[in-house]
mmCIF file of C-alpha atoms and ligand atoms in Angstrom:
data_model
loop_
_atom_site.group_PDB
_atom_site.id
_atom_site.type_symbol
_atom_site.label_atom_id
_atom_site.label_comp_id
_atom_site.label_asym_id
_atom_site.label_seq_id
_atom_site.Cartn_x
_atom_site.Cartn_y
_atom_site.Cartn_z
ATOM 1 C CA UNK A 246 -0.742 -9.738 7.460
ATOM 2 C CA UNK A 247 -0.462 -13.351 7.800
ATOM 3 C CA UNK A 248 0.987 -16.316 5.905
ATOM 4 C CA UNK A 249 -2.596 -16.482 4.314
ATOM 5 C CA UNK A 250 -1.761 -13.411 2.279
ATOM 6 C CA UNK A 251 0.266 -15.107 -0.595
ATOM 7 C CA UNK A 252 -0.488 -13.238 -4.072
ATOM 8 C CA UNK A 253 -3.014 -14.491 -6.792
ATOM 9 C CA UNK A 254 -0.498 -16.286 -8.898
ATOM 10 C CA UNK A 255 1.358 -18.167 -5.904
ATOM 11 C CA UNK A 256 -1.543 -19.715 -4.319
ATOM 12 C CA UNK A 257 -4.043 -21.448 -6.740
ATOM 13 C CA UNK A 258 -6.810 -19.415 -4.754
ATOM 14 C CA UNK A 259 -7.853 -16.656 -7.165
ATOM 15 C CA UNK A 260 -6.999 -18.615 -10.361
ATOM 16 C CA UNK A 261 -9.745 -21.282 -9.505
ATOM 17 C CA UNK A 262 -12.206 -18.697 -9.237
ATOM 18 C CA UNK A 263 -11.090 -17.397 -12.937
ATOM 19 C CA UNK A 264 -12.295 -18.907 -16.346
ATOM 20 C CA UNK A 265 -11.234 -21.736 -17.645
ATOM 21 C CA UNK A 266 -8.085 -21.451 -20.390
ATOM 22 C CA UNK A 267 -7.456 -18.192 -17.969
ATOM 23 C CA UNK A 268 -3.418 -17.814 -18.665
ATOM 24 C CA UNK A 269 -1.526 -15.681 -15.836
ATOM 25 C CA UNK A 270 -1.290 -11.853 -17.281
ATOM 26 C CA UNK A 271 2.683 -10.934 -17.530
ATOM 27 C CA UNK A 272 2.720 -8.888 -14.409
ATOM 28 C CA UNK A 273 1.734 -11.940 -12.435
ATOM 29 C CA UNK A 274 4.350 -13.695 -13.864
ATOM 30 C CA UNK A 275 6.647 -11.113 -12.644
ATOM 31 C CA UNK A 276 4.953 -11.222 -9.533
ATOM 32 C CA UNK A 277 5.694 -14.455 -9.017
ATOM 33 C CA UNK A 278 9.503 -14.726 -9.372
ATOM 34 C CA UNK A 279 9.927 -11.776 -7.124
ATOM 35 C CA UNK A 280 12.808 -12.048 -4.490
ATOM 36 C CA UNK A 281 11.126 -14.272 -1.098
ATOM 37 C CA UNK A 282 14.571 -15.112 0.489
ATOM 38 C CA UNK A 283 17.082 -12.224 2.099
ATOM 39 C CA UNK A 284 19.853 -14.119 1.811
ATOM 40 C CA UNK A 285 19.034 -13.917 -2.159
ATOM 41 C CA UNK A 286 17.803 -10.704 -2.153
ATOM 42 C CA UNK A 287 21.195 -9.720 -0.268
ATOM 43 C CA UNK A 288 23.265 -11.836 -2.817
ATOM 44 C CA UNK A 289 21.337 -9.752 -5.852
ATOM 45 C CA UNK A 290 22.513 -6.394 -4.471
ATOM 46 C CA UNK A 291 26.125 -7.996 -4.245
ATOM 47 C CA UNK A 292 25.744 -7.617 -0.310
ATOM 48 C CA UNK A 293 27.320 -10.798 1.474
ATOM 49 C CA UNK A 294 24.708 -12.351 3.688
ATOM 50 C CA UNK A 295 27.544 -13.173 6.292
ATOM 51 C CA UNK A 296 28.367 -9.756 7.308
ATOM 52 C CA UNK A 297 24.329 -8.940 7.972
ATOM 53 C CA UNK A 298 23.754 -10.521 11.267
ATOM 54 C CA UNK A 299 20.766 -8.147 11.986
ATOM 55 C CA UNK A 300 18.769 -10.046 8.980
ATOM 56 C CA UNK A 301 15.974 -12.217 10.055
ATOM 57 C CA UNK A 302 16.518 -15.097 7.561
ATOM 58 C CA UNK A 303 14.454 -16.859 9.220
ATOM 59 C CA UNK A 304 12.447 -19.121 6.057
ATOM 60 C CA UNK A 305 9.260 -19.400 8.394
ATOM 61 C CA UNK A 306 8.851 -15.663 9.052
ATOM 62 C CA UNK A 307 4.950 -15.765 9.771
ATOM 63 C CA UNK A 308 5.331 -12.307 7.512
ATOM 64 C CA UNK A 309 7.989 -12.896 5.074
ATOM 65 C CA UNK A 310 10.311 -11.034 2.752
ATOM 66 C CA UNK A 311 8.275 -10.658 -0.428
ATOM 67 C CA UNK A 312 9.494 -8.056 -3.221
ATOM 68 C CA UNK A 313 9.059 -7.788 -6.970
ATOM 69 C CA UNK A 314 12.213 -7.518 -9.167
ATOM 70 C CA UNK A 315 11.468 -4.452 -10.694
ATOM 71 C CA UNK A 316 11.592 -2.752 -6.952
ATOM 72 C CA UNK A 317 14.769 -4.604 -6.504
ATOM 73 C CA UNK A 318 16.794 -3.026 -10.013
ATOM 74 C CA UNK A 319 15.835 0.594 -8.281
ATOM 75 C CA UNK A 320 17.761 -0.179 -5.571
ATOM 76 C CA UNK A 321 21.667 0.705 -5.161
ATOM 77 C CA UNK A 322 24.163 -2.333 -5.442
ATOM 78 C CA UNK A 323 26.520 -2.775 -2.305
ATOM 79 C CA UNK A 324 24.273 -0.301 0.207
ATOM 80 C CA UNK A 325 23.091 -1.841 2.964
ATOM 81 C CA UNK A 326 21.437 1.536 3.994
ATOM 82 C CA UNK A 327 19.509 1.715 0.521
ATOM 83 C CA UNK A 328 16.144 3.012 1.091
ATOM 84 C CA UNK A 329 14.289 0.780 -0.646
ATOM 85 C CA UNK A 330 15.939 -2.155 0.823
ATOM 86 C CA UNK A 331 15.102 -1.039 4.510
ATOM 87 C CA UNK A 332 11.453 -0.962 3.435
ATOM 88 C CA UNK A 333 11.143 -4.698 2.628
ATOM 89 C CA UNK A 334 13.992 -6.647 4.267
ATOM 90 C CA UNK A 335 13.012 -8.653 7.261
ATOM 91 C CA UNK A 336 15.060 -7.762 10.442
ATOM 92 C CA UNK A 337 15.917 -9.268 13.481
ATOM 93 C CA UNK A 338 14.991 -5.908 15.313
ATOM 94 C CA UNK A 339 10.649 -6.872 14.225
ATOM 95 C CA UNK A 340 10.992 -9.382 16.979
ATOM 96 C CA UNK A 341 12.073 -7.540 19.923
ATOM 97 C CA UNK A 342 9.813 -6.751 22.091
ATOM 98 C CA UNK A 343 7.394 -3.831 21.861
ATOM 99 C CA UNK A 344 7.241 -0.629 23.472
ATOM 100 C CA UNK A 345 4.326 0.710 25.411
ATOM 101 C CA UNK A 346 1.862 2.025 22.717
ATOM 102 C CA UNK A 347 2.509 -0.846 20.332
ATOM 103 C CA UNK A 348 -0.087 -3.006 19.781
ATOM 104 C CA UNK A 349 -1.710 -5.581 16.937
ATOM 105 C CA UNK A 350 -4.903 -3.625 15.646
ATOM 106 C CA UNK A 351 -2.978 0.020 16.200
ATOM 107 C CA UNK A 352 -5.673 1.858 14.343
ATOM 108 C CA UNK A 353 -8.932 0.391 15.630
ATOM 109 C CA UNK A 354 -9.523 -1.074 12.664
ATOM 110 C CA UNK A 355 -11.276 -4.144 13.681
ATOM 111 C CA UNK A 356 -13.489 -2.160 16.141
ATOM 112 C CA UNK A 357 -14.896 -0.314 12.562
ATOM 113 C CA UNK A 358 -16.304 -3.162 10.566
ATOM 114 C CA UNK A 359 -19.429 -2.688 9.266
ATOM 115 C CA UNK A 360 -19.435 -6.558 7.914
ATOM 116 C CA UNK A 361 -16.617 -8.399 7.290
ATOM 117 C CA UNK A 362 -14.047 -6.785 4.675
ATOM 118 C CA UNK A 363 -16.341 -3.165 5.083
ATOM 119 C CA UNK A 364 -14.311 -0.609 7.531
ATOM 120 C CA UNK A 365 -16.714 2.716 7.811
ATOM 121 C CA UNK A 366 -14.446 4.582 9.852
ATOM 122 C CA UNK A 367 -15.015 7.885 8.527
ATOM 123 C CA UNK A 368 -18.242 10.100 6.979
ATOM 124 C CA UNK A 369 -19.115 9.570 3.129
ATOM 125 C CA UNK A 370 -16.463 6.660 2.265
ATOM 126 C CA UNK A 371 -16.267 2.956 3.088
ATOM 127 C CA UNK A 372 -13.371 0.702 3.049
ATOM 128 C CA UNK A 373 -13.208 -2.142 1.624
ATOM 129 C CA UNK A 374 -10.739 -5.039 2.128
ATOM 130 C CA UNK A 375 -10.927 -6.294 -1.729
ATOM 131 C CA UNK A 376 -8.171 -8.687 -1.258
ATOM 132 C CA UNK A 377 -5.711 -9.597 1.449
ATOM 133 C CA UNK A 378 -2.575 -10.103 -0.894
ATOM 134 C CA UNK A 379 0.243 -7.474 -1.555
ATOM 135 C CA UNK A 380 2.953 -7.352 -4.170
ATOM 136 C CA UNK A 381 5.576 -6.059 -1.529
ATOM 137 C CA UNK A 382 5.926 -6.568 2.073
ATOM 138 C CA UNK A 383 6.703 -3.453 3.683
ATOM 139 C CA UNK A 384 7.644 -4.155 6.720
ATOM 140 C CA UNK A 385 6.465 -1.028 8.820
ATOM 141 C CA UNK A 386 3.023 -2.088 7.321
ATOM 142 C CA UNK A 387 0.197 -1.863 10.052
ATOM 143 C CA UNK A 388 -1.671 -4.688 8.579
ATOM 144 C CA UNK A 389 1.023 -7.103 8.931
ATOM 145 C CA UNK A 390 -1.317 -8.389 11.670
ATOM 146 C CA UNK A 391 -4.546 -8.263 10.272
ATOM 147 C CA UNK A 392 -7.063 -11.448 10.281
ATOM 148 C CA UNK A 393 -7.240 -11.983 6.256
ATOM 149 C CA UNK A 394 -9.389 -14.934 6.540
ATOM 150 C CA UNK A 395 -11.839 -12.183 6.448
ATOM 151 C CA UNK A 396 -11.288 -10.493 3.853
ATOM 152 C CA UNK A 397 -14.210 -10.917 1.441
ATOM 153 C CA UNK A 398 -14.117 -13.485 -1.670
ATOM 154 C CA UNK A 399 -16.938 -13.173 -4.415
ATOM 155 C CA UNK A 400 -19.458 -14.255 -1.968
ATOM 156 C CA UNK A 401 -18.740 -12.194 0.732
ATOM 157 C CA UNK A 402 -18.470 -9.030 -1.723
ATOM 158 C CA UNK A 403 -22.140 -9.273 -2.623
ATOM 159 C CA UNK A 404 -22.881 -9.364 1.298
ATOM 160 C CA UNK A 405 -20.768 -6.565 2.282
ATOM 161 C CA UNK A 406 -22.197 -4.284 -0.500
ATOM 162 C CA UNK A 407 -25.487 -5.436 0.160
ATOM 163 C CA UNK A 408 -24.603 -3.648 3.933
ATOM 164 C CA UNK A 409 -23.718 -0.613 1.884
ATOM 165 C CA UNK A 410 -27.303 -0.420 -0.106
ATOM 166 C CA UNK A 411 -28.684 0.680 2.889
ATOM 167 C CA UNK A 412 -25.851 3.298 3.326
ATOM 168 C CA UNK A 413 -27.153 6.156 1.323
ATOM 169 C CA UNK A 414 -24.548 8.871 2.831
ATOM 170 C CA UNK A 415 -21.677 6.541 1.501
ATOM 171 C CA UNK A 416 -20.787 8.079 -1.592
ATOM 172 C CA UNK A 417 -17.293 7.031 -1.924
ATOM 173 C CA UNK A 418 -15.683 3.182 -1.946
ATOM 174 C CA UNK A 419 -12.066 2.753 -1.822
ATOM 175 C CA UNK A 420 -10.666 -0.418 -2.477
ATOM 176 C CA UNK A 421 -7.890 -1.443 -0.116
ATOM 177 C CA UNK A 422 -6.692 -4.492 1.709
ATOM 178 C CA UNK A 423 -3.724 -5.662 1.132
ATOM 179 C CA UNK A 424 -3.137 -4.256 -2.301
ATOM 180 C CA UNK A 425 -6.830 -3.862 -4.913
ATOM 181 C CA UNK A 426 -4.674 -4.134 -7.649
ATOM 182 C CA UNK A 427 -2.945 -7.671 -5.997
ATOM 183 C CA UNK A 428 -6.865 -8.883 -7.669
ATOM 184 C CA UNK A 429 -6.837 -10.113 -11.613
ATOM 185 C CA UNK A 430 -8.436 -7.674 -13.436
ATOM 186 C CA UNK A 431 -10.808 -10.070 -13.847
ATOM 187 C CA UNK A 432 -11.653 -10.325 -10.198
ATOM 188 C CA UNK A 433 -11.518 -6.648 -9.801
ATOM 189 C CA UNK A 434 -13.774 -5.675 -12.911
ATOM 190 C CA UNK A 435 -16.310 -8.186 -11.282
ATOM 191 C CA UNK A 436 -15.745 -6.340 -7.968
ATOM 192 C CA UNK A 437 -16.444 -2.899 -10.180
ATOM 193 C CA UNK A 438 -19.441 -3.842 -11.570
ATOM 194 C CA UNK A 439 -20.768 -4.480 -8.300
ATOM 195 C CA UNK A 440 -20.184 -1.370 -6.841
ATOM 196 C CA UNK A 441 -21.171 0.884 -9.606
ATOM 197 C CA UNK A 442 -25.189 0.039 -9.539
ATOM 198 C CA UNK A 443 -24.952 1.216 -5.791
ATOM 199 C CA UNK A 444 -26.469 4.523 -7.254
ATOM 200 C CA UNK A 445 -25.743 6.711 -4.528
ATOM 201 C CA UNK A 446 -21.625 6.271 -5.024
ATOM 202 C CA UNK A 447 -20.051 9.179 -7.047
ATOM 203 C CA UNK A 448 -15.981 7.711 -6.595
ATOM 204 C CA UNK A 449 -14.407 4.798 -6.388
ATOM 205 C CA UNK A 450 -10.573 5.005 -4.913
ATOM 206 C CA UNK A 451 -8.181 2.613 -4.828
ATOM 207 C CA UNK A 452 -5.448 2.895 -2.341
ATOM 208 C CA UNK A 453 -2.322 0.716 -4.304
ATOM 209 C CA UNK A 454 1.264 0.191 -3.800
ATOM 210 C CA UNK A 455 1.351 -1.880 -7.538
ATOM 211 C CA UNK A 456 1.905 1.074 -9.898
ATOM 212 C CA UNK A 457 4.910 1.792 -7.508
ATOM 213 C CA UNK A 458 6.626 -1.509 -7.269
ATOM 214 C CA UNK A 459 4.992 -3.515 -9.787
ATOM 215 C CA UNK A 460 4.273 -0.567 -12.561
ATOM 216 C CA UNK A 461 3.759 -3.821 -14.750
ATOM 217 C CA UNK A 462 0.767 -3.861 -13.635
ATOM 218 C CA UNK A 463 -0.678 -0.777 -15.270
ATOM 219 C CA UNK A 464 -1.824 -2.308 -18.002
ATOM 220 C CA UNK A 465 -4.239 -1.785 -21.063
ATOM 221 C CA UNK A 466 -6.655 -3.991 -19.964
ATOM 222 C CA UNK A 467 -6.524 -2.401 -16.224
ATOM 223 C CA UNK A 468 -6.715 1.110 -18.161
ATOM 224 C CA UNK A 469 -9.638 0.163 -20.048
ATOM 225 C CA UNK A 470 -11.376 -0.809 -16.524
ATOM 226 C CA UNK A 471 -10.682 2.279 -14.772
ATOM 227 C CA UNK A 472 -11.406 4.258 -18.043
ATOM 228 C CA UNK A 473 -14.645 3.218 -18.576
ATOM 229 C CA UNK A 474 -16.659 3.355 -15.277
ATOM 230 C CA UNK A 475 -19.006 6.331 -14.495
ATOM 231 C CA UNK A 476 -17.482 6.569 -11.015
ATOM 232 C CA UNK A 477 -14.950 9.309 -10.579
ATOM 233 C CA UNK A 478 -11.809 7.282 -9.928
ATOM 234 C CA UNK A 479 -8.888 8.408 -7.739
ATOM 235 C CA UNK A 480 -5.709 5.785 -7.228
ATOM 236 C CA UNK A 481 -4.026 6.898 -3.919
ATOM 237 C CA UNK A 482 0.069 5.520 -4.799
ATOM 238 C CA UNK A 483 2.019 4.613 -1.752
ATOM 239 C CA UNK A 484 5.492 5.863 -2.586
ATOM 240 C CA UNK A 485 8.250 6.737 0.440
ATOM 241 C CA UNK A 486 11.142 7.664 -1.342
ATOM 242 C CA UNK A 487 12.190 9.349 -5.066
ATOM 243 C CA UNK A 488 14.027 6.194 -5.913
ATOM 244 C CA UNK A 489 10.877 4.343 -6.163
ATOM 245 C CA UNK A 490 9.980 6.819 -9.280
ATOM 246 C CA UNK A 491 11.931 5.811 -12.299
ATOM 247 C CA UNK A 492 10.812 6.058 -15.711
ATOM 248 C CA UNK A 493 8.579 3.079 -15.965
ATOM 249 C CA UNK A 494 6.802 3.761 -12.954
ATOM 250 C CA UNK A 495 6.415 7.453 -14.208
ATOM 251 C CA UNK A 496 4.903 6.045 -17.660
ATOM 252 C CA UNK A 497 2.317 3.889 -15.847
ATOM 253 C CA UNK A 498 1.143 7.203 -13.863
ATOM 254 C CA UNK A 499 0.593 9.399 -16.501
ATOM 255 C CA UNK A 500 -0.436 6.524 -18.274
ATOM 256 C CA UNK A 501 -3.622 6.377 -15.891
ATOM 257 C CA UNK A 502 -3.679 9.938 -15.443
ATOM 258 C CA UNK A 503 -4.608 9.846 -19.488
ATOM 259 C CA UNK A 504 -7.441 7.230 -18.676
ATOM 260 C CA UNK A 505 -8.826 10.243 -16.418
ATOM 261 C CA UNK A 506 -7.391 9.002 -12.936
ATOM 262 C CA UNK A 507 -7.082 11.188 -10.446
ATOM 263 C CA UNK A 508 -3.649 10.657 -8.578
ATOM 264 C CA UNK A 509 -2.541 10.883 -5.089
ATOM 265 C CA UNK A 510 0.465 9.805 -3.150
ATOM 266 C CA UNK A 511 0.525 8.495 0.439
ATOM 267 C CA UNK A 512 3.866 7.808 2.228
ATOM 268 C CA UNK A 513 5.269 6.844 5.715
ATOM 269 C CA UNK A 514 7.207 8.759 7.838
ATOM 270 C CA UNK A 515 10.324 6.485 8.381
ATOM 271 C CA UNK A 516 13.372 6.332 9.936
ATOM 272 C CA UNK A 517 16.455 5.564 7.651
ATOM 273 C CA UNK A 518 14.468 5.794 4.848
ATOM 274 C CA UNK A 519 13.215 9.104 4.219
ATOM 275 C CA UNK A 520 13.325 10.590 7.817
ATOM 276 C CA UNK A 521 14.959 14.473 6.423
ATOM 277 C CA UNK A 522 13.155 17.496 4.688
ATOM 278 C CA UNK A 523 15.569 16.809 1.243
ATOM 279 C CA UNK A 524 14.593 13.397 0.663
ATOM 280 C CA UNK A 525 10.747 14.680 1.252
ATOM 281 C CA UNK A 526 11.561 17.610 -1.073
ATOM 282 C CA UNK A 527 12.610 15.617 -3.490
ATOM 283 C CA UNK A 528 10.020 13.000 -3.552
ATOM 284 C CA UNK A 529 7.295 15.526 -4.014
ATOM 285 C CA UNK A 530 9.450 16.808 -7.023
ATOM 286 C CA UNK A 531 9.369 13.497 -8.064
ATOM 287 C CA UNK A 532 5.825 12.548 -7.947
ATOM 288 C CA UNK A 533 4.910 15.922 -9.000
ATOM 289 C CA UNK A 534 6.612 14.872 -12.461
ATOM 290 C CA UNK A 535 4.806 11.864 -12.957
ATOM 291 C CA UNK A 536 1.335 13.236 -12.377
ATOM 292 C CA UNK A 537 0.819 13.113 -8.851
ATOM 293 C CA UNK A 538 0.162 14.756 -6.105
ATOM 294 C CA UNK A 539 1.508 14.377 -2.554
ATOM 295 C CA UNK A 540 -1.524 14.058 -0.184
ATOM 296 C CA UNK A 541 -0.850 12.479 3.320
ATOM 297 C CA UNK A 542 2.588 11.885 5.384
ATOM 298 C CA UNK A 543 1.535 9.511 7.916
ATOM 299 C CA UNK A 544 3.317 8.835 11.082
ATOM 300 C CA UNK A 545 3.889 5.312 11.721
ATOM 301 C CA UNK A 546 1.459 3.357 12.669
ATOM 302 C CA UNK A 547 2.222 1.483 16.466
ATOM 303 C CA UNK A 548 2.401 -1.490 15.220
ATOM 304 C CA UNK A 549 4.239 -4.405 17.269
ATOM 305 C CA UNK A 550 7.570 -5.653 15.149
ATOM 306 C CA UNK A 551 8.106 -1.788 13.507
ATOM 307 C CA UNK A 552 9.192 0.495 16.388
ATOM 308 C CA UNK A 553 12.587 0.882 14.960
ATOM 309 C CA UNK A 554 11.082 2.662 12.154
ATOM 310 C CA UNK A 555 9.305 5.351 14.273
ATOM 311 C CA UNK A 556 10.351 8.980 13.661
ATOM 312 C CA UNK A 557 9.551 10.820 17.011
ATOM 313 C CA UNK A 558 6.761 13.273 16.756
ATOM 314 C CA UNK A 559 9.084 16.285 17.486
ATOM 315 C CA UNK A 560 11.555 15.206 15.063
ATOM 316 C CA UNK A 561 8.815 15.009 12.535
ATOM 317 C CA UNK A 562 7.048 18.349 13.199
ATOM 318 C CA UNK A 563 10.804 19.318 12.851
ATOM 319 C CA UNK A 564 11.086 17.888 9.146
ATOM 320 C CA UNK A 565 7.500 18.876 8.496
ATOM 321 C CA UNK A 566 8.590 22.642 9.061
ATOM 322 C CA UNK A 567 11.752 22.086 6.626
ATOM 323 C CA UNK A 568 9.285 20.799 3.858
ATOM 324 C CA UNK A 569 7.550 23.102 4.381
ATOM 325 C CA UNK A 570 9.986 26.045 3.183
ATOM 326 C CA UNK A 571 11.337 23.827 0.537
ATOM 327 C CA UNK A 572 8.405 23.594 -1.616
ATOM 328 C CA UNK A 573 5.260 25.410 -2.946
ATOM 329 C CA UNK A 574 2.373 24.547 -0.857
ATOM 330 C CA UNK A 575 0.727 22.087 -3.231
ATOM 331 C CA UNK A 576 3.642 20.166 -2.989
ATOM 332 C CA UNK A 577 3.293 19.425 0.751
ATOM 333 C CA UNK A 578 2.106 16.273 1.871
ATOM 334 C CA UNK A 579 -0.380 16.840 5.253
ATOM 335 C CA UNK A 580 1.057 15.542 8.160
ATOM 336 C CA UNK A 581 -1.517 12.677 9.834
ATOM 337 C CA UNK A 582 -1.705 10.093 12.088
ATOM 338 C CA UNK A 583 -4.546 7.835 12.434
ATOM 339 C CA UNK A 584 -6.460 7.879 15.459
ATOM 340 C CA UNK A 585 -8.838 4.711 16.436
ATOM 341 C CA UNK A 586 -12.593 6.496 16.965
ATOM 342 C CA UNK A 587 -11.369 10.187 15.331
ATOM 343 C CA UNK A 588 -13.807 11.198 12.809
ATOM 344 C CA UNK A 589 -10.371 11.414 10.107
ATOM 345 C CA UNK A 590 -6.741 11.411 9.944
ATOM 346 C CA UNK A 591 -5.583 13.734 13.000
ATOM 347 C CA UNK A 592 -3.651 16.528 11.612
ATOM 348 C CA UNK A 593 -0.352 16.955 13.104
ATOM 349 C CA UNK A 594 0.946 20.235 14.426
HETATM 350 C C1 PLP B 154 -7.699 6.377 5.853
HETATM 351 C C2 PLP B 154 -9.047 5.815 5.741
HETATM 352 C C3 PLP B 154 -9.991 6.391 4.877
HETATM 353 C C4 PLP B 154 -9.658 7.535 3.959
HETATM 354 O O1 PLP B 154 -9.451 8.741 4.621
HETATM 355 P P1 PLP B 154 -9.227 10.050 3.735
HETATM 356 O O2 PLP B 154 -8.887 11.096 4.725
HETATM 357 O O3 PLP B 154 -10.475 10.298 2.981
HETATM 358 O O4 PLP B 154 -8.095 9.738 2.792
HETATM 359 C C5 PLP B 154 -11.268 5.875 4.848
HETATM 360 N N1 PLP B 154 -11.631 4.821 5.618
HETATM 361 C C6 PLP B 154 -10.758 4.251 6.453
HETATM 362 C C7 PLP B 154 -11.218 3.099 7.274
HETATM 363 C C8 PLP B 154 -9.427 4.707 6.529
HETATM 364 O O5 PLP B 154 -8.560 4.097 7.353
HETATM 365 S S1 SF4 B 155 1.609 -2.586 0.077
HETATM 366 FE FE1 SF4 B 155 0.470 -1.469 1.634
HETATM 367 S S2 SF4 B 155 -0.843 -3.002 2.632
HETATM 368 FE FE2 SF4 B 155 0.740 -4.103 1.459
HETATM 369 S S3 SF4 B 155 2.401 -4.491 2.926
HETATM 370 FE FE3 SF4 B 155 2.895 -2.559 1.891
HETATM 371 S S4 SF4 B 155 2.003 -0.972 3.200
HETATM 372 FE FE4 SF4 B 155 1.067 -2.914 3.780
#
């Protein structure tokens, strides 16, 4: 993503586009103060910035540090290794050069868009880039490049689901972008509405990192929403590691599993973060206890800047087969990577 992709409450953008007297809601204001800087973000953990020369500090980092507080308490104090910390702090190492197979659109994504914002990539379901903002930037994330200036505003909405009238075989939307849930619920009730009179859509899915590192965000007005549209709704969570799972984030899951969302959990194979079979194990365990249930483990994505994340595929079939005897099967997450032109995720054996 791009320096365009600054969150609802920092850039002016979305609030224009709200009513008038519209105040920020509280997670926005928690949003906003999250931790932009690694040299504070470092300080915060009691790590001393001097002794971290592989930190990119860099304040113009065309993708920069950007992580809410709440993310930041999981984290342990004086660990440099913590895993949550190696998912959003900016290194030195994104900048070296690539290796062969790394590239800027990995997945083929801009090769699948139907209209701008509108990805139909697969049978029955359309993506749809709802907003280009995140809460958290992970920095693995294969949309780090991605040209938000497309991604659709009110306007561009009505056009792209006007494309997906004449879809009849599309019976599923999922909301992505960036992060659905990055939207007001304003915004995203508007964005709702639009999609539910499409009558051939029985689901609407949301794929959301929020209720994970913002679980603020859950909130009763967001409940209400997803409570109260004749869609089936599915949330698919993006969690990589059982840290990420303490007991606020598990009250916001079941908290939409009660408004009758169905739950799923997507994570990222990744090295130094949750690259062995216990950590896995124990994230499963985890998620199973708030609700959820583990659905894909994706290799990484080539994406240039996040090579040093990579988990060779050996190694992972390796930790796949480990899972594998650690849990019941409902427990294990499928192994995928994405293809460009494959007709789904391409198992991995
Ligand atoms: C991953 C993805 C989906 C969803 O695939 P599922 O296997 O149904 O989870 C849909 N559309 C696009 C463009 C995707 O990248
Ligand atoms: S929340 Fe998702 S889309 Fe946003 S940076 Fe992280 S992985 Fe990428």
């Amino acid at each position: 993503m791009t320096d365009r992709s600054v969150s609802p409450t920092m850039s002016g953008h979305m609030i224009a586009r709200t009513p008038a007297g519209w105040q920020p809601e509280s997670w926005q204001r928690e949003l906003a103060e999250g931790y932009r800087l690694p040299a504070e973000l470092l300080a915060a953990l009691g790590l001393d910035a001097a002794m971290h020369a592989d930190v990119d500090f860099d304040p113009h980092n065309p993708f920069p540090q950007r992580v809410p507080l709440s993310y930041v308490q999981r984290m342990r104090r004086g660990d440099p290794s913590d895993p949550l910390l190696r998912q959003v702090l900016p290194l030195l190492s994104e900048r070296a050069p690539s290796p062969a197979g790394y590239g800027r659109d990995p997945v083929g994504d801009l090769d699948a868009a139907l209209a701008p914002g509108v990805l139909h990539k697969y049978q029955g379901r359309a993506l749809l880039i709802a907003t280009g903002a995140c809460a958290v930037h992970c920095r693995y994330c294969f949309r780090r490049h991605f040209p938000y200036a497309d991604a659709p505003g009110a306007s561009e909405w009505k056009s792209a689901l006007a494309t997906l009238t004449d879809h009849k075989d599309v019976y599923e939307i999922i909301l992505s972008g960036g992060d659905p849930l990055a939207l007001t619920t304003h915004r995203l009730a508007a964005l709702i509405e639009r999609i539910t009179v499409l009558p051939q859509l029985r689901r609407l899915r949301l794929h959301t990192r929020l209720p994970v590192v913002l679980p603020a965000r859950i909130d009763q007005a967001l409940l209400t929403l997803l409570a109260n549209t004749r869609l089936k709704t599915v949330m698919v969570i993006h969690a990589n590691h059982a840290n990420e799972i303490d007991t606020q984030v598990r009250s916001a899951l079941v908290e939409l599993a009660t408004a009758g969302v169905t739950l799923l959990n997507q994570s990222v194979l990744l090295q130094g973060v949750n690259d062995d079979a216990a950590a896995l194990a124990a994230l499963s365990e985890a998620l199973f206890d708030a609700g959820v249930t583990p659905y894909y483990l994706h290799l990484l994505d080539r994406v240039e800047g996040s090579a040093h994340f990579e988990v060779p595929t050996h190694e992972a079939l390796q930790i796949h087969a480990q899972l594998r005897a650690l849990l019941p099967g409902y427990l294990v997450p499928r192994l995928v990577r994405e293809e460009p032109g494959a007709p789904a995720k391409t198992p991995v054996f």
